[in-house]
Amino acid sequence: CLVVRGLPFCTSISPDTFDGGNPNLQPEKANIASVGLAFSPTRDLRASIDWWSIELKDSMRKPGISELTRYYDLFKSRWVRDSAGNVTAIDQRWFNTGGSKTAGLEWEVEGQFRVGEGRWKANVNGTYLLSKKSRALDVLPYGPSEIGQFNRYGDPGIRWKHTATFSYTEGAWTSSLTQRYSSGYNDNVLPGVVAGRVSPPNWSPKVQPYTVYDVSVSYKGFKNMEVIAGIKNLLDDAPPFSAYYDDNLGSGSSWDPRVAAPRMRSFNLRVRYNF
């Protein structure tokens, strides 16, 4: 009987932990399939759609204490004991196990037309997630659908995301407006909230959709040179709140860095020179 870092198993212990690389770690494996269709009725209009499927095997993962405890019979070798049988250390080094199955649709539509001396162009491309499920260990069955669900060890199951860009070019000048969108999903629920010990004010179980607009202007009137000025996050929108924190990288802590960014409105200037 033991307690490891707050998990209630009778007696509290504080064993050492082994972390870092593992000489027995192997590359991840994947089975990938895709099929697509492209359509271009005119020179100025084209569209495409692709179905894809990825099955990832032998995922590289770092086991958590709760996982090592729950599946103790499978991880006995990771509990280091002294001659009296007392736990002295826990091996949390990376290892290969489990995997995921994901499938979705990628699509793109692009069109352009001239108005006087200028040319308008529109491009929209997006991803629609059809299925996503995973398993933590090879001996376990695949879990329920992860679409619209928080996932700490992989990408959250965002059902829909797209990027839409509209631009106008006349002579050496080009201006553009870009929208980046990700649909919302169910957030990570912290242990205190699950247990009912904590009731955060205005807490929502969902991460809200995220939309950002960018604008830019470029000039190619100089020989071998292009000057680009832009504004990212034009409307100065904050990322949606998420109870996410990356224990390995220290990123997040009120937003999910895999989906959003904490940077508010920012300005950029680039000079591109070809030689």
Short mmCIF file of C-alpha atoms in Angstrom, two decimals:
data_model
loop_
_atom_site.label_atom_id
_atom_site.label_comp_id
_atom_site.label_asym_id
_atom_site.label_seq_id
_atom_site.Cartn_x
_atom_site.Cartn_y
_atom_site.Cartn_z
CA CYS A 1 0.00 0.00 0.00
CA LEU A 2 1.48 3.40 -0.97
CA VAL A 3 0.72 6.99 -1.95
CA VAL A 4 2.64 8.38 -4.91
CA ARG A 5 2.42 12.17 -5.39
CA GLY A 6 -1.03 12.53 -3.92
CA LEU A 7 -2.60 9.33 -5.26
CA PRO A 8 -4.42 7.59 -2.35
CA PHE A 9 -2.84 4.18 -1.85
CA CYS A 10 -2.36 4.11 1.93
CA THR A 11 1.28 4.97 2.74
CA SER A 12 3.02 8.06 1.38
CA ILE A 13 6.43 7.58 -0.23
CA SER A 14 8.76 9.86 -2.18
CA PRO A 15 10.86 7.62 -4.43
CA ASP A 16 13.42 8.84 -6.93
CA THR A 17 12.35 8.91 -10.58
CA PHE A 18 14.36 8.00 -13.66
CA ASP A 19 13.76 10.36 -16.58
CA GLY A 20 15.30 11.05 -19.97
CA GLY A 21 16.26 8.88 -22.93
CA ASN A 22 15.95 5.15 -23.33
CA PRO A 23 18.53 3.14 -25.35
CA ASN A 24 15.80 0.62 -26.21
CA LEU A 25 13.53 3.24 -27.78
CA GLN A 26 12.54 2.43 -31.38
CA PRO A 27 11.16 4.63 -34.20
CA GLU A 28 7.42 5.06 -34.40
CA LYS A 29 5.67 3.26 -37.26
CA ALA A 30 2.72 4.39 -39.37
CA ASN A 31 0.37 3.05 -42.01
CA ILE A 32 -0.73 5.92 -44.26
CA ALA A 33 -3.35 5.90 -47.00
CA SER A 34 -4.82 8.71 -49.07
CA VAL A 35 -6.86 9.30 -52.20
CA GLY A 36 -7.72 12.61 -53.83
CA LEU A 37 -9.56 14.34 -56.63
CA ALA A 38 -8.62 17.62 -58.34
CA PHE A 39 -10.93 19.65 -60.58
CA SER A 40 -10.09 22.69 -62.71
CA PRO A 41 -12.96 23.74 -65.05
CA THR A 42 -11.09 26.90 -66.11
CA ARG A 43 -7.57 28.26 -65.89
CA ASP A 44 -8.62 30.62 -63.10
CA LEU A 45 -10.60 28.17 -60.96
CA ARG A 46 -9.48 24.95 -59.30
CA ALA A 47 -10.64 22.73 -56.46
CA SER A 48 -9.34 19.59 -54.78
CA ILE A 49 -10.36 17.18 -52.03
CA ASP A 50 -8.30 14.44 -50.38
CA TRP A 51 -9.25 11.69 -47.97
CA TRP A 52 -6.43 10.51 -45.69
CA SER A 53 -5.96 7.93 -42.96
CA ILE A 54 -3.03 7.50 -40.54
CA GLU A 55 -2.54 4.61 -38.15
CA LEU A 56 0.35 5.28 -35.76
CA LYS A 57 1.99 2.36 -33.96
CA ASP A 58 4.69 2.06 -31.29
CA SER A 59 4.13 5.64 -30.16
CA MET A 60 6.93 7.16 -28.11
CA ARG A 61 5.45 8.07 -24.74
CA LYS A 62 6.50 8.94 -21.23
CA PRO A 63 4.39 6.97 -18.70
CA GLY A 64 2.73 8.90 -15.90
CA ILE A 65 2.62 7.83 -12.26
CA SER A 66 -1.14 7.18 -12.40
CA GLU A 67 -0.64 4.97 -15.48
CA LEU A 68 2.21 3.03 -13.86
CA THR A 69 0.06 2.49 -10.78
CA ARG A 70 -3.16 1.57 -12.59
CA TYR A 71 -1.42 -0.99 -14.80
CA TYR A 72 1.07 -2.13 -12.19
CA ASP A 73 1.15 -5.74 -13.43
CA LEU A 74 2.34 -4.51 -16.84
CA PHE A 75 4.96 -2.17 -15.39
CA LYS A 76 6.44 -4.15 -12.51
CA SER A 77 9.93 -3.75 -13.95
CA ARG A 78 9.62 0.05 -13.69
CA TRP A 79 9.18 -0.09 -9.90
CA VAL A 80 12.67 -0.41 -8.43
CA ARG A 81 12.69 -2.05 -4.98
CA ASP A 82 15.33 -2.71 -2.34
CA SER A 83 16.01 -6.10 -0.77
CA ALA A 84 13.11 -5.56 1.65
CA GLY A 85 10.68 -4.94 -1.18
CA ASN A 86 10.33 -1.19 -0.58
CA VAL A 87 9.98 1.07 -3.62
CA THR A 88 13.11 3.19 -3.99
CA ALA A 89 12.73 4.52 -7.55
CA ILE A 90 10.31 4.65 -10.47
CA ASP A 91 11.42 4.42 -14.09
CA GLN A 92 9.55 7.04 -16.14
CA ARG A 93 11.78 6.99 -19.20
CA TRP A 94 10.23 7.12 -22.65
CA PHE A 95 9.09 3.86 -24.24
CA ASN A 96 7.18 2.53 -27.27
CA THR A 97 3.56 1.52 -26.83
CA GLY A 98 0.03 2.26 -27.98
CA GLY A 99 -0.90 4.32 -30.98
CA SER A 100 -3.70 6.16 -32.73
CA LYS A 101 -6.02 6.03 -35.75
CA THR A 102 -7.00 9.27 -37.44
CA ALA A 103 -8.84 10.03 -40.68
CA GLY A 104 -10.04 13.23 -42.30
CA LEU A 105 -10.70 15.28 -45.40
CA GLU A 106 -8.43 18.01 -46.80
CA TRP A 107 -9.96 20.39 -49.31
CA GLU A 108 -8.96 23.52 -51.19
CA VAL A 109 -10.69 25.96 -53.52
CA GLU A 110 -8.90 28.75 -55.36
CA GLY A 111 -10.15 31.26 -57.89
CA GLN A 112 -9.01 34.54 -59.45
CA PHE A 113 -10.35 37.16 -61.81
CA ARG A 114 -9.27 40.51 -63.23
CA VAL A 115 -10.89 43.87 -62.62
CA GLY A 116 -9.32 46.60 -64.75
CA GLU A 117 -5.57 46.59 -64.14
CA GLY A 118 -5.79 44.51 -60.99
CA ARG A 119 -6.31 40.86 -60.13
CA TRP A 120 -8.40 39.46 -57.26
CA LYS A 121 -7.50 36.06 -55.84
CA ALA A 122 -9.21 33.92 -53.18
CA ASN A 123 -7.94 30.71 -51.61
CA VAL A 124 -9.67 28.63 -48.93
CA ASN A 125 -8.22 25.39 -47.57
CA GLY A 126 -9.36 23.38 -44.60
CA THR A 127 -9.40 20.09 -42.72
CA TYR A 128 -12.48 18.18 -41.54
CA LEU A 129 -11.74 15.42 -39.01
CA LEU A 130 -13.75 12.25 -39.64
CA SER A 131 -12.40 10.03 -36.87
CA LYS A 132 -9.76 10.07 -34.13
CA LYS A 133 -9.10 7.50 -31.42
CA SER A 134 -6.10 6.18 -29.56
CA ARG A 135 -4.88 3.71 -26.98
CA ALA A 136 -2.26 4.26 -24.31
CA LEU A 137 -0.92 0.69 -24.30
CA ASP A 138 -0.69 -2.06 -26.89
CA VAL A 139 -2.72 -4.42 -24.67
CA LEU A 140 -5.66 -2.00 -24.44
CA PRO A 141 -8.48 -1.56 -26.97
CA TYR A 142 -8.87 1.74 -28.78
CA GLY A 143 -10.82 4.26 -26.73
CA PRO A 144 -13.87 6.35 -27.67
CA SER A 145 -13.85 9.09 -30.28
CA GLU A 146 -11.53 11.99 -29.45
CA ILE A 147 -13.11 14.43 -31.88
CA GLY A 148 -13.89 17.62 -30.00
CA GLN A 149 -11.98 16.36 -26.95
CA PHE A 150 -8.87 17.59 -25.12
CA ASN A 151 -5.81 15.36 -25.48
CA ARG A 152 -2.68 16.00 -23.42
CA TYR A 153 -0.32 13.71 -25.32
CA GLY A 154 -1.48 14.41 -28.87
CA ASP A 155 -3.28 17.08 -30.83
CA PRO A 156 -6.76 17.94 -29.57
CA GLY A 157 -9.52 16.54 -31.78
CA ILE A 158 -10.44 19.71 -33.64
CA ARG A 159 -13.29 18.84 -35.96
CA TRP A 160 -12.87 21.77 -38.33
CA LYS A 161 -10.14 24.27 -39.17
CA HIS A 162 -9.45 26.40 -42.20
CA THR A 163 -7.40 29.25 -43.64
CA ALA A 164 -8.99 31.73 -46.05
CA THR A 165 -6.91 34.31 -47.93
CA PHE A 166 -8.16 37.13 -50.16
CA SER A 167 -5.65 39.25 -52.08
CA TYR A 168 -5.55 42.02 -54.66
CA THR A 169 -2.59 42.67 -56.97
CA GLU A 170 -2.05 45.67 -59.18
CA GLY A 171 1.34 46.41 -60.67
CA ALA A 172 4.07 45.91 -58.06
CA TRP A 173 1.63 46.07 -55.12
CA THR A 174 -0.22 43.18 -53.44
CA SER A 175 -2.47 43.43 -50.40
CA SER A 176 -4.04 40.47 -48.59
CA LEU A 177 -6.42 39.57 -45.78
CA THR A 178 -6.19 36.14 -44.12
CA GLN A 179 -8.58 34.45 -41.70
CA ARG A 180 -7.41 31.47 -39.59
CA TYR A 181 -10.13 29.48 -37.81
CA SER A 182 -10.24 26.45 -35.46
CA SER A 183 -13.45 25.03 -34.01
CA GLY A 184 -13.87 24.58 -30.26
CA TYR A 185 -13.55 21.42 -28.18
CA ASN A 186 -14.12 20.09 -24.65
CA ASP A 187 -11.39 21.37 -22.34
CA ASN A 188 -9.10 19.61 -19.88
CA VAL A 189 -10.84 19.24 -16.50
CA LEU A 190 -8.50 19.59 -13.54
CA PRO A 191 -8.65 17.03 -10.68
CA GLY A 192 -9.98 19.54 -8.14
CA VAL A 193 -12.91 20.40 -10.40
CA VAL A 194 -13.66 16.72 -11.05
CA ALA A 195 -13.65 15.98 -7.32
CA GLY A 196 -15.86 19.00 -6.58
CA ARG A 197 -13.28 20.61 -4.28
CA VAL A 198 -12.83 23.64 -6.55
CA SER A 199 -15.48 25.71 -8.33
CA PRO A 200 -13.71 28.34 -10.49
CA PRO A 201 -15.86 31.39 -11.27
CA ASN A 202 -17.03 31.66 -14.87
CA TRP A 203 -15.43 28.31 -15.65
CA SER A 204 -16.52 26.70 -18.92
CA PRO A 205 -15.95 23.05 -19.86
CA LYS A 206 -15.35 24.04 -23.50
CA VAL A 207 -12.51 25.80 -25.30
CA GLN A 208 -14.15 28.35 -27.55
CA PRO A 209 -13.50 28.56 -31.33
CA TYR A 210 -10.45 30.58 -32.30
CA THR A 211 -10.43 33.09 -35.17
CA VAL A 212 -7.56 35.39 -36.12
CA TYR A 213 -7.23 37.90 -38.97
CA ASP A 214 -3.92 38.96 -40.55
CA VAL A 215 -3.28 41.67 -43.16
CA SER A 216 -0.23 42.42 -45.27
CA VAL A 217 0.99 44.67 -48.08
CA SER A 218 3.95 43.86 -50.33
CA TYR A 219 5.86 45.85 -52.94
CA LYS A 220 8.03 44.34 -55.72
CA GLY A 221 9.04 47.53 -57.51
CA PHE A 222 12.72 47.21 -56.61
CA LYS A 223 15.10 45.05 -58.60
CA ASN A 224 15.46 41.56 -57.03
CA MET A 225 13.77 42.81 -53.87
CA GLU A 226 10.38 42.53 -52.18
CA VAL A 227 9.27 44.52 -49.12
CA ILE A 228 6.45 43.08 -47.01
CA ALA A 229 4.68 44.82 -44.12
CA GLY A 230 1.94 43.20 -42.12
CA ILE A 231 -0.19 43.04 -38.99
CA LYS A 232 -0.84 39.72 -37.29
CA ASN A 233 -3.96 39.34 -35.15
CA LEU A 234 -5.43 42.52 -36.58
CA LEU A 235 -8.39 42.62 -34.15
CA ASP A 236 -6.17 42.01 -31.09
CA ASP A 237 -8.10 38.88 -30.04
CA ALA A 238 -6.89 36.93 -27.00
CA PRO A 239 -6.58 33.14 -27.29
CA PRO A 240 -9.51 31.18 -25.83
CA PHE A 241 -8.97 29.98 -22.27
CA SER A 242 -7.83 26.40 -21.76
CA ALA A 243 -6.81 24.59 -18.58
CA TYR A 244 -3.74 23.26 -20.36
CA TYR A 245 -0.17 23.11 -19.16
CA ASP A 246 2.69 21.24 -20.83
CA ASP A 247 4.69 19.58 -18.05
CA ASN A 248 7.60 18.95 -20.41
CA LEU A 249 7.90 22.34 -22.11
CA GLY A 250 6.23 24.62 -19.57
CA SER A 251 4.02 26.17 -22.24
CA GLY A 252 0.34 26.97 -21.97
CA SER A 253 -1.13 27.67 -18.54
CA SER A 254 -4.37 29.40 -19.71
CA TRP A 255 -4.15 28.67 -23.45
CA ASP A 256 -3.37 25.64 -25.60
CA PRO A 257 -0.18 26.38 -27.61
CA ARG A 258 -1.06 23.63 -30.10
CA VAL A 259 -4.09 25.65 -31.20
CA ALA A 260 -3.63 29.29 -30.22
CA ALA A 261 -0.91 31.81 -29.39
CA PRO A 262 -0.69 34.35 -26.55
CA ARG A 263 0.69 37.02 -28.86
CA MET A 264 -1.78 39.83 -29.36
CA ARG A 265 -1.66 42.33 -32.24
CA SER A 266 1.84 42.51 -33.66
CA PHE A 267 3.54 44.27 -36.57
CA ASN A 268 6.15 42.85 -38.89
CA LEU A 269 8.37 44.09 -41.69
CA ARG A 270 10.34 41.81 -44.01
CA VAL A 271 12.72 42.45 -46.89
CA ARG A 272 13.34 39.61 -49.33
CA TYR A 273 16.29 39.90 -51.71
CA ASN A 274 17.11 37.43 -54.47
CA PHE A 275 20.68 37.11 -55.76
#
